[in-house]
mmCIF file of C-alpha atoms in Angstrom:
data_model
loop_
_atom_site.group_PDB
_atom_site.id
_atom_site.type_symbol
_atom_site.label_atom_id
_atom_site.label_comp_id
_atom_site.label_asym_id
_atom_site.label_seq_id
_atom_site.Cartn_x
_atom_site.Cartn_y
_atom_site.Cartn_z
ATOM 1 C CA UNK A 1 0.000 0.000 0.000
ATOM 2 C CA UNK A 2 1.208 3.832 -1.019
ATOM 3 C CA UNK A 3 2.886 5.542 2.531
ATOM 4 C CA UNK A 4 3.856 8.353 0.380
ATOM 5 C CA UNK A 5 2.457 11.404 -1.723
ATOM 6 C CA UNK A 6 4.753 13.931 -3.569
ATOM 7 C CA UNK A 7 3.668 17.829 -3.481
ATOM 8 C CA UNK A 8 3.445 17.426 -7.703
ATOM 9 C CA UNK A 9 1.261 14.139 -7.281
ATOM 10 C CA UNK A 10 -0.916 16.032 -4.828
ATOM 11 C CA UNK A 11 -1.363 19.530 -6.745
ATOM 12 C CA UNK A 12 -2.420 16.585 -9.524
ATOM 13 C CA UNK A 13 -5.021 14.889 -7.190
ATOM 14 C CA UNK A 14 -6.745 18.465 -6.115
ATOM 15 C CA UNK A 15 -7.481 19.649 -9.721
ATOM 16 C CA UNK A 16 -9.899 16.270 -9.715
ATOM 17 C CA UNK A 17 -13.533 16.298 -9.855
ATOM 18 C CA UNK A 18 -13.336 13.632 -6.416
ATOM 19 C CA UNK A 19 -9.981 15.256 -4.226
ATOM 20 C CA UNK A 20 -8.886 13.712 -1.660
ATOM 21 C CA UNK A 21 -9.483 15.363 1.981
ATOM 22 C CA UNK A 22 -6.562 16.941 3.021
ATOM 23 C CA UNK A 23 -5.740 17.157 6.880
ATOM 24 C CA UNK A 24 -3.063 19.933 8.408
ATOM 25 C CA UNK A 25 -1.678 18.066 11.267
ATOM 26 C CA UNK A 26 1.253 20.841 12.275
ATOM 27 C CA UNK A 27 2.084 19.522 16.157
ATOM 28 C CA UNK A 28 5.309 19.872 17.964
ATOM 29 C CA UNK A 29 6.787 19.550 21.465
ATOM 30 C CA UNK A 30 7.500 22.883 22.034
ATOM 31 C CA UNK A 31 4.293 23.988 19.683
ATOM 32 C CA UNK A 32 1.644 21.197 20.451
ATOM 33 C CA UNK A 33 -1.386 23.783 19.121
ATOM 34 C CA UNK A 34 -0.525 23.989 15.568
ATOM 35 C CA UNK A 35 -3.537 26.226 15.009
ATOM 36 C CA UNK A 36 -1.898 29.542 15.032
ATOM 37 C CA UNK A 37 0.364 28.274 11.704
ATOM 38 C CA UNK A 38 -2.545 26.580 9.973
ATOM 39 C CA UNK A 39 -4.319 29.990 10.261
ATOM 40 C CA UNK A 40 -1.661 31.822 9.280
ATOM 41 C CA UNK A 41 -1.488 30.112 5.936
ATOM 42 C CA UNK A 42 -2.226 26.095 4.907
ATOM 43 C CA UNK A 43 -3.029 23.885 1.715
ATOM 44 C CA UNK A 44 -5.794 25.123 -0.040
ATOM 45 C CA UNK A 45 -9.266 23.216 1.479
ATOM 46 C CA UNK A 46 -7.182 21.225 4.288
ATOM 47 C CA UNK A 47 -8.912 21.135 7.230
ATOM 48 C CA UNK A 48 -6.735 21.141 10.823
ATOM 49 C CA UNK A 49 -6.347 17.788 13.114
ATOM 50 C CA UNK A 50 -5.626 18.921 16.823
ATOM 51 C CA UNK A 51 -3.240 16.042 17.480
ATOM 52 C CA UNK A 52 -3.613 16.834 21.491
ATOM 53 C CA UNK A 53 -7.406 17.354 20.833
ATOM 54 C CA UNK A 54 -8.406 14.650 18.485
ATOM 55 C CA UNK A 55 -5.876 12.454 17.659
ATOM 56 C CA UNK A 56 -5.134 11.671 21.243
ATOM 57 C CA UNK A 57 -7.050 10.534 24.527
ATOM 58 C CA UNK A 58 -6.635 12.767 27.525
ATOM 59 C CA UNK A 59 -5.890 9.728 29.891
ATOM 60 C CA UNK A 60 -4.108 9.400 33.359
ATOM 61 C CA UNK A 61 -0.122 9.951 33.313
ATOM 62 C CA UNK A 62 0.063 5.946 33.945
ATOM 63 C CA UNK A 63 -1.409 5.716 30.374
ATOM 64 C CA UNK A 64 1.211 7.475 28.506
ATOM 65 C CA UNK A 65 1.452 11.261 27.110
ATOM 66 C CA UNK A 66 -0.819 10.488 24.472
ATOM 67 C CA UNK A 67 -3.000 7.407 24.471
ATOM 68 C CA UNK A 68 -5.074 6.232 21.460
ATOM 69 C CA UNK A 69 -8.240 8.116 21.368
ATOM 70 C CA UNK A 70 -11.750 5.886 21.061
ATOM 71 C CA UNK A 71 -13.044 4.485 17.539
ATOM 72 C CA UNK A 72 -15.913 6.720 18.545
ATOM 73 C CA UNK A 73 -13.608 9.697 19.284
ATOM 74 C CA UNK A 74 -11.259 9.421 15.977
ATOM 75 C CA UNK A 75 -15.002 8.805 13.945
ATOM 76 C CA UNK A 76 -16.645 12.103 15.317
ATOM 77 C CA UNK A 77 -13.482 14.027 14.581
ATOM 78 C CA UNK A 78 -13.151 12.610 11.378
ATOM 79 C CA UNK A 79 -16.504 13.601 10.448
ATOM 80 C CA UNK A 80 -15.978 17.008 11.260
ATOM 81 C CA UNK A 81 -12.889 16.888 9.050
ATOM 82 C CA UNK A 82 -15.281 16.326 6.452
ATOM 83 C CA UNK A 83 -14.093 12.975 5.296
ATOM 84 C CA UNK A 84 -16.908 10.683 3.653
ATOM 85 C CA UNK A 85 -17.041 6.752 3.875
ATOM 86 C CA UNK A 86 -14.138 6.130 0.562
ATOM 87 C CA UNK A 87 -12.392 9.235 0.384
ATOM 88 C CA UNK A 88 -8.820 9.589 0.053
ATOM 89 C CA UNK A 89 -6.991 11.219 2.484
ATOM 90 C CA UNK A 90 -3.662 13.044 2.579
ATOM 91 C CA UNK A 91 -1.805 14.357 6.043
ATOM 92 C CA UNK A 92 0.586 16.744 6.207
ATOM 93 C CA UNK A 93 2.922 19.273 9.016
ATOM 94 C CA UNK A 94 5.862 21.516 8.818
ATOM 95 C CA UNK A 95 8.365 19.138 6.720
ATOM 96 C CA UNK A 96 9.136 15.722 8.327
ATOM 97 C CA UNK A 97 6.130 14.381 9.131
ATOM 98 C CA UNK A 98 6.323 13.276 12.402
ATOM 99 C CA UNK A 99 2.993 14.673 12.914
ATOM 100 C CA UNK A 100 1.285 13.558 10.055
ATOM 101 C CA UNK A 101 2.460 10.620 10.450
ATOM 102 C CA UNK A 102 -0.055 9.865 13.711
ATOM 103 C CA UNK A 103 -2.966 10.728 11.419
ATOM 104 C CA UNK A 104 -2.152 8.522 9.027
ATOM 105 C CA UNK A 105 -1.445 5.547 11.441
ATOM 106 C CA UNK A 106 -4.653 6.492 13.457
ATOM 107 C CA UNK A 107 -6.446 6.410 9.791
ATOM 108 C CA UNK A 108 -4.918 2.877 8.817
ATOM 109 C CA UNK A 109 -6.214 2.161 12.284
ATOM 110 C CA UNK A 110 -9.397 2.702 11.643
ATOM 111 C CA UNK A 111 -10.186 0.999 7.965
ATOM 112 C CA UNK A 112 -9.398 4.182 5.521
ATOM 113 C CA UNK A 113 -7.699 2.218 2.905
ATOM 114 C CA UNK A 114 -6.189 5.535 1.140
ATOM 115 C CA UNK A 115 -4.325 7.556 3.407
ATOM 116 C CA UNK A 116 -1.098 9.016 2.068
ATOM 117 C CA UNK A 117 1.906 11.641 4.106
ATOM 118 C CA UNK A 118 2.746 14.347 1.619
ATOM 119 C CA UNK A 119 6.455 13.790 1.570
ATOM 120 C CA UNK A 120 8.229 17.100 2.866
ATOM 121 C CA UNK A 121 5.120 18.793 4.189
ATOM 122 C CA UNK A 122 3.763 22.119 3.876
ATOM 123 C CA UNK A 123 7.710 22.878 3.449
ATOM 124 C CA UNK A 124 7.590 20.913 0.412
ATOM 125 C CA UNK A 125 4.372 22.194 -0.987
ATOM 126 C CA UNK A 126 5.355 25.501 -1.018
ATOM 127 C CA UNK A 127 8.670 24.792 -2.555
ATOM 128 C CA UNK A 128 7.126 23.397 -5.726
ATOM 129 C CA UNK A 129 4.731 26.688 -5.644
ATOM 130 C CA UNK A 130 1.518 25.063 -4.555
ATOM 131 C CA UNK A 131 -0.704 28.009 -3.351
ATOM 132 C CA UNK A 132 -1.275 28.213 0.277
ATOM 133 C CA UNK A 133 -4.541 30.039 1.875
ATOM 134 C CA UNK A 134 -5.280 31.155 5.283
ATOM 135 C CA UNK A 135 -8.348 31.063 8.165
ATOM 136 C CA UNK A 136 -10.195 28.662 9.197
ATOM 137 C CA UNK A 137 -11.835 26.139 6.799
ATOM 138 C CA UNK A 138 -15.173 24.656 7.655
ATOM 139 C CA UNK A 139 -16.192 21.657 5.207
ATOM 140 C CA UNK A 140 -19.496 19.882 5.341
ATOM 141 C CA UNK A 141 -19.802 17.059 8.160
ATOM 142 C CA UNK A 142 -18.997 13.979 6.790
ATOM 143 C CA UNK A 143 -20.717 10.156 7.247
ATOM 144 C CA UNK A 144 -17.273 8.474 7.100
ATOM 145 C CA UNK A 145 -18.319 4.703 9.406
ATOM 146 C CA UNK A 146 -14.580 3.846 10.884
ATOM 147 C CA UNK A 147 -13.544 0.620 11.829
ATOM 148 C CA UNK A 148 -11.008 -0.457 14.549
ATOM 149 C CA UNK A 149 -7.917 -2.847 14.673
ATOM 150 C CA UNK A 150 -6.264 -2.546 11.174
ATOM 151 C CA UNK A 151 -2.327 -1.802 12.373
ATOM 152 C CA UNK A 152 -0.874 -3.488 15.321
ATOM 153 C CA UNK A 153 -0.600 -2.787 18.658
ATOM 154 C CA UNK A 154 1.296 -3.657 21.240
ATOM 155 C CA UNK A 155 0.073 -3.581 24.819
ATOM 156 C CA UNK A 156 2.338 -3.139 28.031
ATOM 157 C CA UNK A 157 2.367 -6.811 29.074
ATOM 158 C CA UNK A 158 3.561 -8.124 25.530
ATOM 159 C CA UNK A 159 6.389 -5.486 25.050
ATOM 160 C CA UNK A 160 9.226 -6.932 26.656
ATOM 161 C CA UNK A 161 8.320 -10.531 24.171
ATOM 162 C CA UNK A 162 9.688 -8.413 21.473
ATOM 163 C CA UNK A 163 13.385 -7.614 23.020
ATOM 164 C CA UNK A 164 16.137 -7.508 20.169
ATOM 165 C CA UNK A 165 13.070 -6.807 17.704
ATOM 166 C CA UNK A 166 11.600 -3.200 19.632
ATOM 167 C CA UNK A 167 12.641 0.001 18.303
ATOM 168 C CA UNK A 168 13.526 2.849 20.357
ATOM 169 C CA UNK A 169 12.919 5.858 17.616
ATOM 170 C CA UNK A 170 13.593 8.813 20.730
ATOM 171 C CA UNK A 171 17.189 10.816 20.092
ATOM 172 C CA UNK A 172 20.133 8.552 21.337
ATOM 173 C CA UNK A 173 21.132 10.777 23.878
ATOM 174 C CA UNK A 174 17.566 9.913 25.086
ATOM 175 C CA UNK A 175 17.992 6.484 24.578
ATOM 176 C CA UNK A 176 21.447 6.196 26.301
ATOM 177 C CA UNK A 177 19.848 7.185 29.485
ATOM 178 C CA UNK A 178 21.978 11.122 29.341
ATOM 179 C CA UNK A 179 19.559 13.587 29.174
ATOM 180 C CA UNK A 180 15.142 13.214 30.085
ATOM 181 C CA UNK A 181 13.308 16.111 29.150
ATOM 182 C CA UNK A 182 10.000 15.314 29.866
ATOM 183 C CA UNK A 183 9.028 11.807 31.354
ATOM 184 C CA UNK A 184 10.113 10.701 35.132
ATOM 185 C CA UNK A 185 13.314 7.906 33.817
ATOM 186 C CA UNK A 186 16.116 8.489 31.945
ATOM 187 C CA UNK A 187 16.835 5.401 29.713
ATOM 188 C CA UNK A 188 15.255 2.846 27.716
ATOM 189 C CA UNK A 189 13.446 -0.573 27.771
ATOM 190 C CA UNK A 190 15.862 -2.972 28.222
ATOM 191 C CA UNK A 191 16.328 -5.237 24.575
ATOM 192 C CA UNK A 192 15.117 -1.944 22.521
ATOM 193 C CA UNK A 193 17.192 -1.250 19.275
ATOM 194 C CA UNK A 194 17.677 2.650 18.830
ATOM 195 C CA UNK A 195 16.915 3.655 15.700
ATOM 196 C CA UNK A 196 16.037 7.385 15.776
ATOM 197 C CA UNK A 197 13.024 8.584 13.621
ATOM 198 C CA UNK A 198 15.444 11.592 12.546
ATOM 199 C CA UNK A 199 17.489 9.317 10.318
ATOM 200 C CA UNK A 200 13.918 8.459 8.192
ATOM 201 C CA UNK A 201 14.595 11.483 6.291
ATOM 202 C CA UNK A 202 17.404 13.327 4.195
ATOM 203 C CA UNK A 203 18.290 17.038 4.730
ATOM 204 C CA UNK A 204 15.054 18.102 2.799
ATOM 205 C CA UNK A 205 12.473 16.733 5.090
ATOM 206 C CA UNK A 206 11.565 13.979 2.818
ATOM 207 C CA UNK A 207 11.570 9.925 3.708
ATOM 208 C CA UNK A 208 14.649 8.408 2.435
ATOM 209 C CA UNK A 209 14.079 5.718 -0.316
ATOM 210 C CA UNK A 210 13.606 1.982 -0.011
ATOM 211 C CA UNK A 211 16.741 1.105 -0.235
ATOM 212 C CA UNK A 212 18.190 3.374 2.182
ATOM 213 C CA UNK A 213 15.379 2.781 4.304
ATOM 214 C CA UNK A 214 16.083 -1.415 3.673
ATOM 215 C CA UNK A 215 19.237 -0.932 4.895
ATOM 216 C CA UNK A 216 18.379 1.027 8.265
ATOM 217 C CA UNK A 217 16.211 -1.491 9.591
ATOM 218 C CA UNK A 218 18.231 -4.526 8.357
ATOM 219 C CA UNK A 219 19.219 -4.964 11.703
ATOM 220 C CA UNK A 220 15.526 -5.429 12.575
ATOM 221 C CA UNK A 221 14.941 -7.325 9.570
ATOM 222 C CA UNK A 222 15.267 -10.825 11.162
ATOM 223 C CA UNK A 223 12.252 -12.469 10.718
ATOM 224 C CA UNK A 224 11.124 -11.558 13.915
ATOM 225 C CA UNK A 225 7.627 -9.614 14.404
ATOM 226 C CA UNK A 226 9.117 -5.635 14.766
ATOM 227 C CA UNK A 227 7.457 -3.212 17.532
ATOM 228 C CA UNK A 228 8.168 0.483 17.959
ATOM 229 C CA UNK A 229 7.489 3.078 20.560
ATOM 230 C CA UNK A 230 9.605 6.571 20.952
ATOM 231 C CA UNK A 231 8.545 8.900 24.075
ATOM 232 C CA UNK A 232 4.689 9.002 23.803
ATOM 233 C CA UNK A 233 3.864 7.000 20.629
ATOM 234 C CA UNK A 234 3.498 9.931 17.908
ATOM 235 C CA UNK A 235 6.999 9.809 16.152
ATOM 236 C CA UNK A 236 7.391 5.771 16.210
ATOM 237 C CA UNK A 237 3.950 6.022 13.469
ATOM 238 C CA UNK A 238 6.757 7.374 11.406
ATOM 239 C CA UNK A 239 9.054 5.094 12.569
ATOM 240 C CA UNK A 240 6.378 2.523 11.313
ATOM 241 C CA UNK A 241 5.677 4.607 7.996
ATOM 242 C CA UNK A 242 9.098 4.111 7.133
ATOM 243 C CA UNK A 243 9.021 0.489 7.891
ATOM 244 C CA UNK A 244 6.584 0.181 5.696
ATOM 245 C CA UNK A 245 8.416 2.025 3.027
ATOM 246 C CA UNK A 246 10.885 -0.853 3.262
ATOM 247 C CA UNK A 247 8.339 -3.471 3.271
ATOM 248 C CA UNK A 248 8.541 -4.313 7.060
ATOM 249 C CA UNK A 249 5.489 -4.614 9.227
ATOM 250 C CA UNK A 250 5.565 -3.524 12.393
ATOM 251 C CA UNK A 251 3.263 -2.552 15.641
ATOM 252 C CA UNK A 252 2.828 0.161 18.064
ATOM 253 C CA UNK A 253 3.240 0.291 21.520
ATOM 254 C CA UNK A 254 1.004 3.431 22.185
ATOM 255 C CA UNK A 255 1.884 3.985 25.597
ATOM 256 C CA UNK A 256 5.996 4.429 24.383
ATOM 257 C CA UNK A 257 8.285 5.407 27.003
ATOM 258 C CA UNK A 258 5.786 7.279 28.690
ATOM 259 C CA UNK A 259 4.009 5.096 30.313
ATOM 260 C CA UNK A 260 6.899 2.828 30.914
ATOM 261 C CA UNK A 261 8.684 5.166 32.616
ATOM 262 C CA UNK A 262 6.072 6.450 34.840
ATOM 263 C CA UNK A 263 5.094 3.024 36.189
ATOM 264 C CA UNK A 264 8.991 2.381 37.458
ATOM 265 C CA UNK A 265 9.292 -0.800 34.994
ATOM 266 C CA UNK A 266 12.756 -2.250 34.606
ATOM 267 C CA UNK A 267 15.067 0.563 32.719
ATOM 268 C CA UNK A 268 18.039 0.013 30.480
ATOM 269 C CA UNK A 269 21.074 2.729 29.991
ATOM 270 C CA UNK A 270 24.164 2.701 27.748
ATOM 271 C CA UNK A 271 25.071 2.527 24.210
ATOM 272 C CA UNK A 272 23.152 2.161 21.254
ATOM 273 C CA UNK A 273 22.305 -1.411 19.681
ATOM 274 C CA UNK A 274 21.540 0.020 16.169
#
């Protein structure tokens, strides 16, 4: 299935007489209300996905910084989005994607068969002079019916059965148990992998190709079934994009170092693996 859409592909797609329903999904750590800059100018008829709003579950700390939100949740959102049962969808931020990336995961997640990152972002939109527009966009409520269960997960209790095959995507300085920001430990699950999300994509924002991307998992190309988390479980859906990129399937484990962390779980520290 397509991960990927280019700015050019996309500017193609619009000009139809059925586009696809583009979502703004601008989110950072230090900006997690990415209103302000979709206001200030977005992709012509995109509508804006709060990812602390509505692509998240406000949930207790022992849950993680970001749970999953409810089928229910995701489907009223959606609706308001204006997406219709078969529409397309394309999710964008800033550049990378790290973002846009939860939207589409959350998407898979719930049955939308088409759901595509535009590769680069807004960055790249504008670089290929696609228009941009600004205020708030409104579309009509849409009847899209969403389904639940169509990625994997991975729950608390199973994470540790996938030591030498789990991911770490955070920073490595993050991973190597030197510096913790935000969440109570400093360190990592023991058996992770670090393989930071960064390295998905070149200097220009966009995912590497396959065979680059082939040859940064191979390490976690072993046969074995492949799980990722990062700190809260948004950047390891690009972590998982990327997999898929390379033809590897792999789960999420929503809660991330989050939730590990704050329930005082066994904690690794040292050296990177990968």
């Amino acid at each position: 299935m397509t991960v990927l859409i280019s700015a050019a592909d996309l500017r193609g797609l619009l000009a139809n007489a059925e586009p696809p329903r583009v979502l703004d999904v601008r989110w950072s750590l230090d900006q997690p209300n990415g209103l302000p800059a979709y206001l200030a100018g977005h992709i012509p008829g995109a509508a804006y996905a709060s990812l602390e709003d509505e692509l998240s579950l406000k949930g207790d700390p022992t849950d993680g910084r970001h749970p999953l939100p409810t089928r229910e949740g995701l489907q009223a959102a959606a609706r308001a989005w204006g997406l219709n049962s078969g529409d397309a969808v394309v999710v964008y931020d800033a550049g990378p994607g790290f973002a846009a990336a939860r939207a589409w995961w959350l998407l898979r997640h719930a049955g939308v068969a088409d759901v595509r990152i535009l590769d680069g972002g807004l960055a790249a939109w504008v670089e290929g002079g696609g228009p941009v527009t600004v205020g708030q966009e409104t579309p009509p409520f849409g009847d899209v019916e969403l389904d639940w269960g169509h990625m994997d997960v991975v729950g608390l209790d199973d994470v540790e059965a996938f030591a030498g095959s789990l991911l770490d995507a955070r920073a490595p300085e993050r991973y190597r148990g030197e510096i913790e920001p935000i969440d109570p430990q400093a360190g990592h699950i023991p058996g992770a992998i670090n393989v930071p999300t960064a390295g998905n994509v070149g200097p220009d924002g966009r995912f590497l190709g396959r065979e680059e991307l082939e040859a940064r998992f191979a390490n976690a190309n072993d046969g074995r079934p492949v799980a990722v988390y990062c700190g809260s479980g948004v950047t390891a859906a690009h972590q998982i994009a990327a997999l898929e990129v390379a033809g590897i399937r792999a789960a999420l484990y929503p809660g991330s170092w989050s939730q590990w962390s704050t329930l005082g779980l066994p904690v690794a520290v040292g050296e990177a693996r990968g």
